[in-house]
């Protein structure tokens, strides 16, 4: 995927320590806004977003 199979970065940046660099609100905005190309705009459900935030916390 864009962030690498181990989330170490590829086309997109590493996802390790993201929660230390961005707030949950900032992460949600980045995922749904589409304002950080080349990352596309996503429309996750509330549960999918919660799962993504927990995943990022546990990397």
mmCIF file of C-alpha atoms in Angstrom:
data_model
loop_
_atom_site.group_PDB
_atom_site.id
_atom_site.type_symbol
_atom_site.label_atom_id
_atom_site.label_comp_id
_atom_site.label_asym_id
_atom_site.label_seq_id
_atom_site.Cartn_x
_atom_site.Cartn_y
_atom_site.Cartn_z
ATOM 1 C CA UNK A 1 0.000 0.000 0.000
ATOM 2 C CA UNK A 2 0.895 3.646 -0.084
ATOM 3 C CA UNK A 3 2.380 3.638 3.414
ATOM 4 C CA UNK A 4 4.215 0.304 3.001
ATOM 5 C CA UNK A 5 3.344 -3.187 4.171
ATOM 6 C CA UNK A 6 4.765 -2.452 7.634
ATOM 7 C CA UNK A 7 3.589 1.200 7.682
ATOM 8 C CA UNK A 8 7.229 2.308 7.335
ATOM 9 C CA UNK A 9 6.507 4.523 4.350
ATOM 10 C CA UNK A 10 6.462 4.093 0.592
ATOM 11 C CA UNK A 11 4.656 6.617 -1.618
ATOM 12 C CA UNK A 12 3.101 7.933 1.599
ATOM 13 C CA UNK A 13 5.084 8.648 4.772
ATOM 14 C CA UNK A 14 5.694 6.286 7.659
ATOM 15 C CA UNK A 15 2.692 5.934 9.943
ATOM 16 C CA UNK A 16 4.769 5.110 13.010
ATOM 17 C CA UNK A 17 4.384 7.696 15.790
ATOM 18 C CA UNK A 18 1.686 9.600 13.877
ATOM 19 C CA UNK A 19 -0.422 10.060 17.050
ATOM 20 C CA UNK A 20 2.571 11.855 18.610
ATOM 21 C CA UNK A 21 2.684 14.299 15.680
ATOM 22 C CA UNK A 22 -1.041 14.879 15.050
ATOM 23 C CA UNK A 23 -4.143 15.077 17.208
ATOM 24 C CA UNK A 24 -7.067 12.702 16.605
ATOM 25 C CA UNK A 25 -9.042 15.625 15.160
ATOM 26 C CA UNK A 26 -6.128 16.448 12.867
ATOM 27 C CA UNK A 27 -5.908 12.844 11.692
ATOM 28 C CA UNK A 28 -9.645 12.627 11.041
ATOM 29 C CA UNK A 29 -9.531 15.861 9.040
ATOM 30 C CA UNK A 30 -6.557 14.639 7.013
ATOM 31 C CA UNK A 31 -8.282 11.351 6.152
ATOM 32 C CA UNK A 32 -11.624 12.845 5.121
ATOM 33 C CA UNK A 33 -10.559 16.175 3.585
ATOM 34 C CA UNK A 34 -8.499 15.046 0.614
ATOM 35 C CA UNK A 35 -6.319 18.137 1.139
ATOM 36 C CA UNK A 36 -3.023 16.257 1.503
ATOM 37 C CA UNK A 37 -2.236 14.927 -1.987
ATOM 38 C CA UNK A 38 -1.446 12.361 -3.119
ATOM 39 C CA UNK A 39 -3.645 10.863 -0.378
ATOM 40 C CA UNK A 40 -7.187 10.554 -1.727
ATOM 41 C CA UNK A 41 -10.297 11.721 0.101
ATOM 42 C CA UNK A 42 -11.844 8.890 2.124
ATOM 43 C CA UNK A 43 -15.284 8.670 3.734
ATOM 44 C CA UNK A 44 -14.866 6.037 6.461
ATOM 45 C CA UNK A 45 -17.687 5.105 8.783
ATOM 46 C CA UNK A 46 -17.348 6.190 12.400
ATOM 47 C CA UNK A 47 -16.293 2.632 13.307
ATOM 48 C CA UNK A 48 -13.704 2.479 10.512
ATOM 49 C CA UNK A 49 -12.226 5.787 11.655
ATOM 50 C CA UNK A 50 -12.114 4.603 15.272
ATOM 51 C CA UNK A 51 -10.400 1.398 14.126
ATOM 52 C CA UNK A 52 -7.865 3.404 12.099
ATOM 53 C CA UNK A 53 -7.058 5.658 15.063
ATOM 54 C CA UNK A 54 -6.538 2.606 17.329
ATOM 55 C CA UNK A 55 -4.354 0.964 14.659
ATOM 56 C CA UNK A 56 -2.152 4.052 14.434
ATOM 57 C CA UNK A 57 -1.826 4.182 18.223
ATOM 58 C CA UNK A 58 -0.639 0.577 18.278
ATOM 59 C CA UNK A 59 2.015 0.769 15.564
#
